[in-house]
Each structure stands twice: as C-alpha cells, then as structure tokens.
Coordinates of C-alpha atoms in Angstrom, one line a residue:
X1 CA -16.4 9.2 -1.7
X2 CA -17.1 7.5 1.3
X3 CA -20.6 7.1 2.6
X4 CA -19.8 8.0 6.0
X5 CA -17.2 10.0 7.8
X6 CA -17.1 7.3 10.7
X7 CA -18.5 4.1 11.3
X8 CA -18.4 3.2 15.4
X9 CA -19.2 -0.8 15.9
X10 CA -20.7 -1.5 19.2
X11 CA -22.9 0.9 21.4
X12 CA -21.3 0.5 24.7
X13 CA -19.6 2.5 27.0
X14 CA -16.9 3.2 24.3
X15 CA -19.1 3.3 21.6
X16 CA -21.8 5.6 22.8
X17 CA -18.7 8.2 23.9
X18 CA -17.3 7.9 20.2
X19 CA -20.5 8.3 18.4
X20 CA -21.3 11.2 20.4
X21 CA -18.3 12.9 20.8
X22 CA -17.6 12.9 16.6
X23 CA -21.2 13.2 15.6
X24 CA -21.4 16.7 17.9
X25 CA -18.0 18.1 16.4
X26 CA -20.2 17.3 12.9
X27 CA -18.9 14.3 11.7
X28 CA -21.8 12.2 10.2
X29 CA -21.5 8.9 12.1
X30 CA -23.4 5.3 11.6
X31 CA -23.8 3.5 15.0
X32 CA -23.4 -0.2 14.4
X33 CA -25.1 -2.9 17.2
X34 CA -25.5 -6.5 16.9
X35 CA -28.3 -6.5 19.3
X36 CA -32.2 -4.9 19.7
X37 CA -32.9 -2.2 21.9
X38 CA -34.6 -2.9 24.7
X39 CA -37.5 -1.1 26.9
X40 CA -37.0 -1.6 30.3
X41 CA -40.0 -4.3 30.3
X42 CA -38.1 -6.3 27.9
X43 CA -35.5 -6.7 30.3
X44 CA -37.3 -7.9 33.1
X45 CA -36.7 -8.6 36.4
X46 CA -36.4 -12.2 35.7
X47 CA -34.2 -14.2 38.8
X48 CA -33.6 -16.9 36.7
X49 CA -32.6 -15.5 33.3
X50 CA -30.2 -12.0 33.8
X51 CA -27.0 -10.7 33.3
X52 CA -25.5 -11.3 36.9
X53 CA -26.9 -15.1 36.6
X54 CA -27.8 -16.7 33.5
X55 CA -29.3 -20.5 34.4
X56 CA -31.5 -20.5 31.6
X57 CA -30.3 -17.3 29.5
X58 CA -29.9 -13.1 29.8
X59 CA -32.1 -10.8 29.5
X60 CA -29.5 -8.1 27.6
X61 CA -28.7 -10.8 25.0
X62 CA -26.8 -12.4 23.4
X63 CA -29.5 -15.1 22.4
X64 CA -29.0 -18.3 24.2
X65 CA -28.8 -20.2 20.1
X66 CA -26.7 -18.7 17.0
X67 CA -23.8 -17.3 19.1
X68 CA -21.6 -19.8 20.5
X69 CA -17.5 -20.2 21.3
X70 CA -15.4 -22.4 21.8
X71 CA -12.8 -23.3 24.1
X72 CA -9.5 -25.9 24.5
X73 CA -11.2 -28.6 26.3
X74 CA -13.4 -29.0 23.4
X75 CA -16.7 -27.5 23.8
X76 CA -18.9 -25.3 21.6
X77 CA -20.4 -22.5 24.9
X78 CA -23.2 -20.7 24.5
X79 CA -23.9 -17.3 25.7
X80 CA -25.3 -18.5 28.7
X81 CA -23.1 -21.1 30.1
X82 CA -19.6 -21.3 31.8
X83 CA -16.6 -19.9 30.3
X84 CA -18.2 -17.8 27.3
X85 CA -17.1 -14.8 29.2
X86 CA -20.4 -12.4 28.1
X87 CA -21.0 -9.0 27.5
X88 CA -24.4 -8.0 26.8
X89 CA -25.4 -7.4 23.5
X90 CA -28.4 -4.7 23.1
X91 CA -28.3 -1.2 22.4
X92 CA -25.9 0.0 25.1
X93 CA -24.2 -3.1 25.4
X94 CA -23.1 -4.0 29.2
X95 CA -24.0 -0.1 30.1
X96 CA -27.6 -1.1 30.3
X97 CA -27.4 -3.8 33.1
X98 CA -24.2 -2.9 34.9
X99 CA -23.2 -1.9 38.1
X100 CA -22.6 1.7 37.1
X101 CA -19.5 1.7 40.2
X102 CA -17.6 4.9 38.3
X103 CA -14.1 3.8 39.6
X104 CA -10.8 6.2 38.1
X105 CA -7.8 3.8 37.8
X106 CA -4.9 4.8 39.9
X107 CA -1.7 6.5 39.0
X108 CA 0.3 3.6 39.7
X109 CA -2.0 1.3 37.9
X110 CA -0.1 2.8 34.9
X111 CA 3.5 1.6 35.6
X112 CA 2.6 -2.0 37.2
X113 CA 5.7 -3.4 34.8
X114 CA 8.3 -0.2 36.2
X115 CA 6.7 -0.7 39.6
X116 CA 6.9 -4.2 40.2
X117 CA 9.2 -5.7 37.5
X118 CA 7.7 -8.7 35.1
X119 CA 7.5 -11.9 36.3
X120 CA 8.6 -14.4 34.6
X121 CA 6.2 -15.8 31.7
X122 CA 4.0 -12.6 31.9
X123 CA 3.1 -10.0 29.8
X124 CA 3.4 -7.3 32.5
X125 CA 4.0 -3.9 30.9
X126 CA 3.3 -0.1 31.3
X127 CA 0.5 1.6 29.3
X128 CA 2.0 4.3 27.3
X129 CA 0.1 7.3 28.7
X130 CA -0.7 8.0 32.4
X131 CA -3.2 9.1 34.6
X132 CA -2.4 12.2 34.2
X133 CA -3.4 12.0 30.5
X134 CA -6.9 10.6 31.2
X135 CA -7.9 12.8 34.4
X136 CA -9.4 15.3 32.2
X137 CA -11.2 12.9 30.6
X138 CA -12.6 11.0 33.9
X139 CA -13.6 14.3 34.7
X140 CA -15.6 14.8 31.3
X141 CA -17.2 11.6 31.6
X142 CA -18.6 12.4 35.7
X143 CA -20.0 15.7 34.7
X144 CA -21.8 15.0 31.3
X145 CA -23.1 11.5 32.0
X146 CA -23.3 11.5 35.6
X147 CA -21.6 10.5 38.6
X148 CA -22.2 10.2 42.4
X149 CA -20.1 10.4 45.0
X150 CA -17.8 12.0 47.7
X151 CA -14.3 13.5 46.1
X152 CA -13.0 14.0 49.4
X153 CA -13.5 10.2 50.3
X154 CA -11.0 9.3 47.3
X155 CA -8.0 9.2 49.2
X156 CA -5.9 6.8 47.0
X157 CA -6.3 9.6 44.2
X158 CA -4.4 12.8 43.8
X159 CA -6.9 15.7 44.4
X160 CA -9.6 16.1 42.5
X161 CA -10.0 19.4 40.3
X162 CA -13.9 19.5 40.1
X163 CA -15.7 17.3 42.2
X164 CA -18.7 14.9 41.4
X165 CA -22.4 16.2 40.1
X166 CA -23.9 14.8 43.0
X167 CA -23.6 13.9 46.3
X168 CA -23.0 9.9 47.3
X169 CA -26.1 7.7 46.9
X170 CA -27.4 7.0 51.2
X171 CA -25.8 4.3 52.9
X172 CA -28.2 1.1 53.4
X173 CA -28.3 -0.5 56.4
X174 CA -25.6 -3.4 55.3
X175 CA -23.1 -0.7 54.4
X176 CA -23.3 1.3 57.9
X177 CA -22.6 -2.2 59.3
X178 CA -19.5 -2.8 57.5
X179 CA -17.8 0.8 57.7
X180 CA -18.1 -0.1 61.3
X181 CA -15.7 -2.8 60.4
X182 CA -13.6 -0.8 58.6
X183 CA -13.1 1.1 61.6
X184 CA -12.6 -1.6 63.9
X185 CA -9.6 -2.9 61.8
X186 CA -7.9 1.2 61.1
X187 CA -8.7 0.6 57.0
X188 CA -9.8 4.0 55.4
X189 CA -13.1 3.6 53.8
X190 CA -15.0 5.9 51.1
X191 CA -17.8 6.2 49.3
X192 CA -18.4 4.2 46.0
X193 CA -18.7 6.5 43.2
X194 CA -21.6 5.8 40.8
X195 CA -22.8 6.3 37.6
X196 CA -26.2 6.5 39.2
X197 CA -28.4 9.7 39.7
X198 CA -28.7 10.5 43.3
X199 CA -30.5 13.7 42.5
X200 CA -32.2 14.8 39.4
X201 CA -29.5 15.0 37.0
X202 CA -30.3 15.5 33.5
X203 CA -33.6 15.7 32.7
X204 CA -33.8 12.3 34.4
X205 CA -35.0 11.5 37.9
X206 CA -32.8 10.4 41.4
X207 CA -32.5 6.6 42.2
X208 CA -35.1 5.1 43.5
X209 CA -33.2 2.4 45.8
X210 CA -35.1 -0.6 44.5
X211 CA -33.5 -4.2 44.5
X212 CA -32.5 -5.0 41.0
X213 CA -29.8 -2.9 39.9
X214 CA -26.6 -5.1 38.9
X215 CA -27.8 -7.3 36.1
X216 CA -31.2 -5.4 35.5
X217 CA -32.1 -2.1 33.5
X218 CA -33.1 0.4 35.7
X219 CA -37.1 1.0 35.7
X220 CA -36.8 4.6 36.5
X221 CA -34.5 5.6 34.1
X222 CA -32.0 7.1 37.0
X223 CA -28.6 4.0 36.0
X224 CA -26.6 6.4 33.3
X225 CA -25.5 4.2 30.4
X226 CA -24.7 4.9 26.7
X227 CA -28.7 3.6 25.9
X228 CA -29.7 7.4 27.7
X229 CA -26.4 9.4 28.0
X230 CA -23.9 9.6 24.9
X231 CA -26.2 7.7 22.2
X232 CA -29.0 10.3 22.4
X233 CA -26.8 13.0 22.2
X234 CA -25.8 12.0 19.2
X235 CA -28.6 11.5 17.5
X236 CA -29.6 14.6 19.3
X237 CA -27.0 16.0 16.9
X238 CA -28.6 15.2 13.1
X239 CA -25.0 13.8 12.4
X240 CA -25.7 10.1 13.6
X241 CA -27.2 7.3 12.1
X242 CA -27.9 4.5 14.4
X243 CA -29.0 0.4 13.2
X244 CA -29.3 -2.1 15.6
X245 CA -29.5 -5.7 14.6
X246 CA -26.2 -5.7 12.4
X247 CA -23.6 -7.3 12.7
X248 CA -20.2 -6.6 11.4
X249 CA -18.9 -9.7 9.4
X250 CA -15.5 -8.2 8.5
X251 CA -13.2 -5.2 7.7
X252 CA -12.6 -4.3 4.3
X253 CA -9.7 -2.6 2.7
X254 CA -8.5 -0.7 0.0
X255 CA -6.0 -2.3 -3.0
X256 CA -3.5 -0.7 -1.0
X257 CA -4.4 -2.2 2.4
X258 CA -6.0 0.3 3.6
X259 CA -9.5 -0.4 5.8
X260 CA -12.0 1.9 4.1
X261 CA -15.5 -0.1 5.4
X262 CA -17.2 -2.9 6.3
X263 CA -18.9 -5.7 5.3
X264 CA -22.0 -6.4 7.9
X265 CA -25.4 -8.7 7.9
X266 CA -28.4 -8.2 9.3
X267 CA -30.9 -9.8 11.5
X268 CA -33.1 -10.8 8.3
X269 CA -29.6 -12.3 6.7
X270 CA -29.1 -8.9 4.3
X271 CA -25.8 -8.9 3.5
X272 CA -24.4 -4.6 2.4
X273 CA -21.1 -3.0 2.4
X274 CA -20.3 0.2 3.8
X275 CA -17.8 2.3 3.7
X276 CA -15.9 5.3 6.0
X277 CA -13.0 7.3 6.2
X278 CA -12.4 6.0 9.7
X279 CA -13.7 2.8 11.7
X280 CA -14.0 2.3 15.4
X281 CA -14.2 -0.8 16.9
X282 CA -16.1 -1.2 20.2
X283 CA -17.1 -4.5 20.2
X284 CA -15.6 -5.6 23.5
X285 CA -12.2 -7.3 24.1
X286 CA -13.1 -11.1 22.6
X287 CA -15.6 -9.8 19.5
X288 CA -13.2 -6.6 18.6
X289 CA -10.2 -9.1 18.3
X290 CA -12.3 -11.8 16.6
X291 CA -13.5 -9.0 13.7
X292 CA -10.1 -8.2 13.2
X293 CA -8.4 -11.6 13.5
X294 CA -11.4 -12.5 10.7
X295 CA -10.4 -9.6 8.2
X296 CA -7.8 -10.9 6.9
X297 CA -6.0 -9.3 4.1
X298 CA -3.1 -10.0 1.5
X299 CA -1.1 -7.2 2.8
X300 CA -2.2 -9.0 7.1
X301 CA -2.9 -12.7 6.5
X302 CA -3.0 -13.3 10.2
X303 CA -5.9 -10.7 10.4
X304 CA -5.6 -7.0 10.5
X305 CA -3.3 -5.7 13.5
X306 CA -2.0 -8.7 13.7
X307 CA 1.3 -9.1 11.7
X308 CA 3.1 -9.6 15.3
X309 CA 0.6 -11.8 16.5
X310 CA -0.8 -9.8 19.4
X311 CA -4.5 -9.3 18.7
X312 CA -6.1 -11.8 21.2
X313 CA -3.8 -12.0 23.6
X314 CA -3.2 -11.2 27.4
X315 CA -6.8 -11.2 27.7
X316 CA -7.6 -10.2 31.2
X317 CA -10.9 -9.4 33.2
X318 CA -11.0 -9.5 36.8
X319 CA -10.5 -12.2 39.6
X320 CA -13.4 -11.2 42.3
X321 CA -12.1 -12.8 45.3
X322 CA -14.5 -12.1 48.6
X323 CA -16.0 -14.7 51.3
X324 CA -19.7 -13.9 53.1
X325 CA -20.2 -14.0 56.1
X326 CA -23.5 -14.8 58.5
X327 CA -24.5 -12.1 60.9
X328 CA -26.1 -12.7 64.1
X329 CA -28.7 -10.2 63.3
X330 CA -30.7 -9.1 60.2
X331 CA -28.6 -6.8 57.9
X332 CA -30.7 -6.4 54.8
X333 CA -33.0 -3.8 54.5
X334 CA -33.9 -3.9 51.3
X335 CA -32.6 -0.9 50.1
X336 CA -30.5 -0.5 46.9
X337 CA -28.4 -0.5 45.0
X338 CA -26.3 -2.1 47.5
X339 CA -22.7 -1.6 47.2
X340 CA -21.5 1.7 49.0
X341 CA -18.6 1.3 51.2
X342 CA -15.4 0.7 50.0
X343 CA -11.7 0.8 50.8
X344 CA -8.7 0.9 48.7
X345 CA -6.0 0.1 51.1
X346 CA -4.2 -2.8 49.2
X347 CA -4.7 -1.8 46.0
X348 CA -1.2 -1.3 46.4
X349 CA 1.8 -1.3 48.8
X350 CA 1.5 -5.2 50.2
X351 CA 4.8 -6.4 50.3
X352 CA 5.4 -9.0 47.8
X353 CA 2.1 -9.1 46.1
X354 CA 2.0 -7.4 43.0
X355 CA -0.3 -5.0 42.5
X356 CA -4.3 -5.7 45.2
X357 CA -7.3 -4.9 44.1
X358 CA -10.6 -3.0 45.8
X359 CA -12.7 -4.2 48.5
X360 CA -16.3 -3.4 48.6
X361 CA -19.9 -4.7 50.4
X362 CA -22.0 -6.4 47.6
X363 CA -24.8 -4.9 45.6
X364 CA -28.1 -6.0 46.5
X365 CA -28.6 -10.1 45.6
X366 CA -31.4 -11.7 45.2
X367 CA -32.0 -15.8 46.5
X368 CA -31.1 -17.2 44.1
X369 CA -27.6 -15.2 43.7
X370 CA -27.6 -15.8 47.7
X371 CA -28.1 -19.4 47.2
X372 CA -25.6 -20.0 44.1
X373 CA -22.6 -18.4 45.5
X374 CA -22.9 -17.3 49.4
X375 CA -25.1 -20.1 50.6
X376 CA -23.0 -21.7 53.6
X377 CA -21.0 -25.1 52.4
X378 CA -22.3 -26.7 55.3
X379 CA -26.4 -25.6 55.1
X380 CA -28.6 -28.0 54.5
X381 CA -28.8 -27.7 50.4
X382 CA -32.4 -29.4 49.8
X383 CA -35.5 -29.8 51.3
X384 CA -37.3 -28.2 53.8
X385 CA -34.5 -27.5 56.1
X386 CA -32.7 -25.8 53.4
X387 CA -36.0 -23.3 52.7
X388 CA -36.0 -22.5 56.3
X389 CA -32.5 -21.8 56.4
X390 CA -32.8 -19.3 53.6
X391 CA -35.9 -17.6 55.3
X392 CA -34.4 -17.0 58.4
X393 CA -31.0 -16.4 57.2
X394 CA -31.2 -14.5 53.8
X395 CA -31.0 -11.0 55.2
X396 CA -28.2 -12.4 57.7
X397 CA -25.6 -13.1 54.8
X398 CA -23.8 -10.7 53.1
X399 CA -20.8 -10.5 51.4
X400 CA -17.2 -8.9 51.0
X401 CA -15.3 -8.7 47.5
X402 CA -13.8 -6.9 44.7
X403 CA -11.3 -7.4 41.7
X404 CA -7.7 -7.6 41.7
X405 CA -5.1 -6.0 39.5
X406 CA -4.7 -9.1 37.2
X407 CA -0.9 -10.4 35.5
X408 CA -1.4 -10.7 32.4
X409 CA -0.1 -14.0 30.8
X410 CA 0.5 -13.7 26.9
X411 CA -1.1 -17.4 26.1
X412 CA -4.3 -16.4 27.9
X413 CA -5.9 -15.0 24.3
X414 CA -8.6 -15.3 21.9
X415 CA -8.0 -16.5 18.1
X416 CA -10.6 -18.2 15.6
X417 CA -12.5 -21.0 15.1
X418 CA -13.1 -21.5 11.1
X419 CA -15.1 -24.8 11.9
X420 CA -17.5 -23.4 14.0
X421 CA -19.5 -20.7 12.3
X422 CA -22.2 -18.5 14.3
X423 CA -25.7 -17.6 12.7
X424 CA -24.4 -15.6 10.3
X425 CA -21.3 -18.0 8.8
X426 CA -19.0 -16.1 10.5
X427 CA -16.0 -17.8 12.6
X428 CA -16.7 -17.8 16.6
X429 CA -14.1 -16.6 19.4
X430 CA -12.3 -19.5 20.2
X431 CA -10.7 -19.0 24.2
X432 CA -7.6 -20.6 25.2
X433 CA -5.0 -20.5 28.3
X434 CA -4.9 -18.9 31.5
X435 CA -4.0 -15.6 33.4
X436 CA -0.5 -15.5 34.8
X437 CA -0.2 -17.6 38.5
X438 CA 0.7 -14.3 40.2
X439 CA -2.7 -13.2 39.4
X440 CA -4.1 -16.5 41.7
X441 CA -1.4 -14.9 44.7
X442 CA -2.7 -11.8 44.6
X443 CA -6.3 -12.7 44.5
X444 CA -5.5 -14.9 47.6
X445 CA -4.8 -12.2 49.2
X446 CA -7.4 -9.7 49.0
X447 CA -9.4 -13.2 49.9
X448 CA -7.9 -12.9 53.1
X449 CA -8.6 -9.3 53.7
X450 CA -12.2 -9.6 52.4
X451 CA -12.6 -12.4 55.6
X452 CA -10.7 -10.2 57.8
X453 CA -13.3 -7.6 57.0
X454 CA -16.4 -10.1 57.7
X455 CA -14.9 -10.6 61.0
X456 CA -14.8 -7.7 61.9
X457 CA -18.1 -6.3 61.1
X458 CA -19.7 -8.9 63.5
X459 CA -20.0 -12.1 61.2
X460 CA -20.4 -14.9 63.3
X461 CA -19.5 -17.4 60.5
X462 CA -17.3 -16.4 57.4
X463 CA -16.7 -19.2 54.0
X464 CA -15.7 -18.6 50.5
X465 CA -13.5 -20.3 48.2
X466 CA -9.8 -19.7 47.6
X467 CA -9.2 -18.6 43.8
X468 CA -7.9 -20.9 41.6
X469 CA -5.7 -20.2 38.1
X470 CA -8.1 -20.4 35.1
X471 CA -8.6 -18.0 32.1
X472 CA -9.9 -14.9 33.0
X473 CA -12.4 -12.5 31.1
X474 CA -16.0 -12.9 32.2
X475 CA -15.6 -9.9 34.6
X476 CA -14.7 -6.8 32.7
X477 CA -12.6 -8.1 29.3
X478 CA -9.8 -6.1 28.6
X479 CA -6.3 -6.1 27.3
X480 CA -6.6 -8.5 23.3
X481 CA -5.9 -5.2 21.6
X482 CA -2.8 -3.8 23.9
X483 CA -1.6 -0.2 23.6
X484 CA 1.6 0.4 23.2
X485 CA 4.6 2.3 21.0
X486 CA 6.2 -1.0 20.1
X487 CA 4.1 -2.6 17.0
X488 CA 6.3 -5.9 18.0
X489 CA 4.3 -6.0 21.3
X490 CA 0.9 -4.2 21.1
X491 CA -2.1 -3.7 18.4
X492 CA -2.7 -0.1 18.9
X493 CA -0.5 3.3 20.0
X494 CA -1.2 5.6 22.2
X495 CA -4.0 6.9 20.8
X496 CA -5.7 3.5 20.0
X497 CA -5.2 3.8 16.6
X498 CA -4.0 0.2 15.1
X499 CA 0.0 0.4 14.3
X500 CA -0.8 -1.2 10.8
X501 CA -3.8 1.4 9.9
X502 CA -4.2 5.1 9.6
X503 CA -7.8 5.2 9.7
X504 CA -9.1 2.4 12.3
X505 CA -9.2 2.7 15.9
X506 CA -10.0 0.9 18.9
X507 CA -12.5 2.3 21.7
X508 CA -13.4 0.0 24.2
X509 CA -11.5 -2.0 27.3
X510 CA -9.5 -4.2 24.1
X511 CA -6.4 -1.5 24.5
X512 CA -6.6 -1.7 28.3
X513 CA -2.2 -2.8 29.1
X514 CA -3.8 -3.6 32.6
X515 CA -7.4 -3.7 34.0
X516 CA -6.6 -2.0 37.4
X517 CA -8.1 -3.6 40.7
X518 CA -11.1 -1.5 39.8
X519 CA -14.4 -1.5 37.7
X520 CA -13.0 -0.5 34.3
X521 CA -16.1 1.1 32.9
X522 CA -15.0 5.1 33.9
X523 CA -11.7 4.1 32.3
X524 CA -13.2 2.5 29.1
X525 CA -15.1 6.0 28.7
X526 CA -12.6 8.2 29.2
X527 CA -10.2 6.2 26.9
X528 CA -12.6 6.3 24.5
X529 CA -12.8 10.1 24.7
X530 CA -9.9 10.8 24.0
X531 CA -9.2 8.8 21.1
X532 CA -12.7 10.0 19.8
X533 CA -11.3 14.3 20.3
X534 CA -8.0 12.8 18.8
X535 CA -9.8 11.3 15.3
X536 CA -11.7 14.9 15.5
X537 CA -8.4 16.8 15.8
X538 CA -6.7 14.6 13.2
X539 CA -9.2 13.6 10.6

C-alpha cells in the first residue's frame, strides 16, 4: 500500500496549486522542498545579496556552496554567479520574492508554429490545448489567490467573464509619466495585473507601496505567493503533510517500470524512501529535468521520459530587452511596487518578426540595480564624480522593458553532469547551447520600441544594449519537459502527465511549448490546476 496518495516535489507556484487543490478534494498529500522556510526577516532587505542581484549570494536560497552547475565552457557556477539560471529555493520557491505581474498568455501564443511557420533549426511548435482550455483556470487562480487589476484595460485578451478581486494597485509618479508617452506615440496602454493585494483581500492586508518588492519578501504580508495562498490551504485541509529541507535524489519504480516513489535526503544527510500512487514534479524547468534525466531505469536508460531524448531540451526563459532613459526632471517618488503601465501592442502582428513580447516601466530599483544595469555608459563610473552623478541623477533614470516570445532551439537543453556531484552526491544540471537566432531578431525589436517609448516620455538621453544570442533560462525557465501528443517530440501530453508513466506528472513552467512574451507565473498556476482537477478526476 502506498504511504501517500501523492507526493508534489517543489512548493512553488505549481506546487503550492497541486498540493492544495488534491489535498482539499481529500487526497493525503506530502509537500516536498529542498529549501527552509523563511520569515520575512530572514529574507532581508539586503542590496547586495537578493534575488534580483546576487553579488555576494540570495536571500531565497539556493546556498551560495553545495549546489553548483555546470556549463560548456567549462565551469562549475554557483547559485550566485552568471549563467546558473536560479530559481529560489525556500518554501514557496520563486513565489516568495517575485514580481507577482499576473499576466494570461494570449490566444495566439498557443499556435506560434501554425502562426508563423518554423524556422529553420527551431523547435517551434503549438501547445496541444489553447487558451480557451486554461481561461477557467486563470480565472481560478485571480479569484482564490488574488489579483489586481483593470479587466477592461486587457485589450489584447478576449473579454473577460469575471473580472479581477480588486481594483489596479495607484499609479506612481514614474508610471503617469510614461502613459503620457504612450499617448504621445498612439500605443494602447493598460494596467499591470498583479498578484498583489490592493485592498484587504483574504484575511491579509492591502499593499503598502514600499520599495522592495521584486527580489524581496513582502514585510506586510500583502505579495500572494504559494508561502501564504495555496500551501496553507492545504494544510488548512488535514490531508497535507509538508517537509522542507528534502531533497529528492531520484524516482523510483516498480519491477514493471512503473514510478511508485522516491528516494530523497535530508538536510542532516538522512537518506528514506517514500512511496505514492502518483508523483508531481515541480521543481522548476532545469531541477525537474535533471530528477528525471537522474532516474534512470532498465525499462528508460536515458532517464525517465526520456526514451526520445526530449527531457532537457528547448529550454527557454525570457530575453528582457529595454534601454533607460535620463529625464530632465525627477521621476521617482519612491512609491512601489513600481511597474504599472504597460502595453501589448507588438506582442504580435509586426511584420516579419515572429512573435514580440510586452513592454512595461520597471519596478522599483534600488542603486545598486541602477548602477549595475542602467547607469549611463558614458557617466563617470568611480570616484567622486560618479557619487554625485548618482545623487543627482538616481530618481532621473528609469527604464523601459519586457520579455519576448522566445524560439525555441532544440540544442539549447539541460542534461547531467556524473562528475560533478552536489552536497548530497547527486549529479548537477549541466547547461548547454543557445536559444534559436530569431529569438535575438525579435528581441532587437522590442529594444527599439522600448527606446521609442523613452523618447517619447521626455527622456533627454536614452542607452541600452542590443541583445545578443546566448542560452536563455535565468528569466522564467520553461519548456525541458514539452507538452505535446507526439511521445517522439515532447515529455508529457496534454495533461502533463509523462507519455512513458501513468502515475507521474509534471506541474510547473517544464511543459511550457512556448513561454509567451509575458511573465509566465499566472500560466504556470493555472497549468498546474488543471492537471492537479485532472489527477483528482482520474486517480
């Protein structure tokens, strides 16, 4: 008999829908997390060491030593550095420090392949369900976690059937600048929907507007992740068993080949086997493909879901292409979160360019952010004059940007590294290739547009670098884990279950066919719900 119905690994937007949604519908559920839960003075405020810039580490994990990758030109990365492509790793994973921009995909971000065609040496392709299918479920996840915003602003949407919880958070004083700009160029603007309360919205208060949003845990408990949303409704529900500090070492099947647990590790280096009627993995695109690519069995050598060889590849994240701009007067008013106007005019329709992407104004940076990425090339970058540009200037700059509908490239991936072993002796991610060059055309651009924008807000000066190919990933990992009918050329079906298994699903952004040109977080719980009402249903 197995000792659970369900075990979920990973807490974070998928995993805290999963656990939730089974463990109300009375399924007894254990909640696996590889990292510690954290109070909100754990996570700091620290400028230095966050999740939006990590010089000298995070403060939502991973730790900086034990957890490295590796990549092709040789190096062993750790958490911290360039080209590990993070996600948090704490008891609502990246939902503890995000954003919280609540962004629908679009119909057509469905059918990119049917829309566009493939280009050649891509992995373009249609998901296998549409909008359509999800819309219930976006609408699920604005009422019962929480969402902001203005339906009637969403005009690149079809019509909404119930609108948000609450009303749009205000517009700062940086925002009212730039939907000026919007204006002045004819682009339709909207409101940035938000998994934020604006108003007291269950049991918890309205936002406070302070100035550490993205990257930080919010100290008044008013940002709506899986840490104080989905995860405490199900333990709420006496049918969910939560550990954090475990960390799942690999799958383990039946004589038959069938996965029937799991083989996990502790902090303390406790080794214990577990077993389930039904696993769901929400690790996150690289560590969901590296468990299975690590479970190999007699009946999947390669790793399980992987006779085809598609787990790991076409990873995808999102290009953020934008430029800043200086402003002749002070736009910053210290009021947060930040990012509120937004426009959605080239997300598709632009000629040649496949697919676009969404351009907002930026959240709320701190110096240092200021001074790593939108400091001018051509400031003075040490000294004194460069500490008296950045106190006259700081609340001058602001930026443009957003992420593009990437091209998937099939060599862009994540496999295994046997000779490097993390803390617990188990083989790290090892990240290879690049996204597809169309990917680089189309972020070029919305680079334009962002300028365009600038300029016509009142920027006075405008700089930012023109994207370049590289492997993509550290914003918003998607796509190792592909959904698709075809077992030949996807890891999962429509219903995120793996083709090979009966009894092992995928809930997080791994299934993802394409990443949209939005924040896939909305999409990554919505997904998740259905698969989790279709395990109910089935199982």
């Amino acid at each position: 008999m197995s000792q659970y119905d369900v075990i979920v690994v990973g807490s974070g937007a998928g995993g805290g829908v999963t656990a939730a949604v089974l463990a109300e519908a009375g399924k007894s559920v254990l909640l696996l997390e590889r990292g510690r839960e954290l109070s909100t003075e754990a996570i700091g405020r620290d400028h230095l060491r966050n999740q939006r810039v990590s010089l000298y580490g995070h403060n939502a994990g991973p730790d900086i030593d034990g957890n490295p990758r590796t990549s092709d030109d040789g190096r062993v990365i750790r958490p911290h550095e360039p080209g590990y492509l993070n996600n948090a790793a704490c008891l609502g994973s990246g939902t503890r420090v995000y954003a919280a921009q609540a962004w629908r995909y679009m119909p057509q971000d469905f059918r990119m392949a049917s829309i566009y065609g493939v280009p050649e040496d891509s992995s373009l392709a249609d998901w296998p369900i549409s909008y359509d299918d999800l819309a219930p479920y976006y609408e699920k996840v604005e009422w019962e976690l929480g969402v902001c915003g203005d339906d009637r602003t969403m005009y690149h949407l079809p019509k909404y059937k119930k609108p948000y919880p609450m009303p749009a958070l205000p517009l700062p004083g940086k925002s009212r600048v730039h939907l000026k700009g919007l204006e002045a160029l004819g682009w339709r603007g909207l409101r940035m929907p938000r998994l934020i309360n604006s108003i007291p919205y269950n049991d918890r208060p309205a936002c406070a507007y302070c100035q550490h949003c993205f990257g930080f845990g919010c100290p008044n408990d008013s940002k709506n992740g899986s840490h104080n949303t989905t995860i405490p409704r199900a333990l709420r529900s006496g049918n969910c068993e939560l550990r954090s500090q475990v960390m799942a070492r690999e799958l383990l099947t039946s004589d038959a080949g069938s996965v029937n647990g799991l083989s996990v590790v502790a902090a303390d280096g406790t080794e214990e086997v577990i077993t389930a009627g039904v696993v769901v993995l929400s690790c996150g695109a690289v560590e969901t493909a590296r468990l299975l690519l690590n479970s190999a069995t007699r009946r999947e050598p390669n790793g399980i879901g992987n006779n085809s060889d598609q787990v790991g590849r076409h990873l995808q994240g999102h290009y953020y292409p934008g430029a800043s701009g200086l402003f002749p007067d002070e736009i910053y008013d210290g009021l947060g979160p930040g990012a509120s106007i937004a426009t959605c005019d080239f997300n598709h329709d632009n000629g040649d360019i496949i697919g676009g992407g969404m351009l907002t104004d930026s959240d709320v940076c701190t110096p240092i952010v200021v001074w790593k990425s939108q400091y001018p090339p051509d400031a003075p970058r040490w000294g004194i004059e460069a500490k008296r540009f950045m106190r006259e200037n700081f609340r001058r700059i602001n930026d443009i940007n957003g992420p593009v509908h990437e091209i998937p490239h099939p060599d862009g991936r994540v496999t295994i590294n046997s000779k490097v072993r993390d803390r617990y002796g188990i083989p790290v991610a090892h990240l290879s290739g690049t996204t597809h060059p169309e990917t680089v055309r189309t972020a070029s651009f919305i680079h334009e547009r962002a300028r365009e924008w600038l300029r016509a807000s009142g920027a006075i000066k405008v700089w930012g670098a023109a994207p370049v190919l590289r492997l993509s990933g550290g914003q918003h990992q998607a796509g190792t884990c592909r959904m698709g009918e075809d077992p030949a050329t996807s890891v999962v079906d429509k219903w995120c279950r793996v083709h090979s298994q009966d009894n092992l699903f995928v809930a997080d952004a791994s299934p993802h066919v394409t990443n949209g040109g939005f924040n896939p977080a909305e999409t990554i719980m919505a997904l998740a719900w259905r698969t989790a009402e279709n395990i109910v249903n089935s199982w």
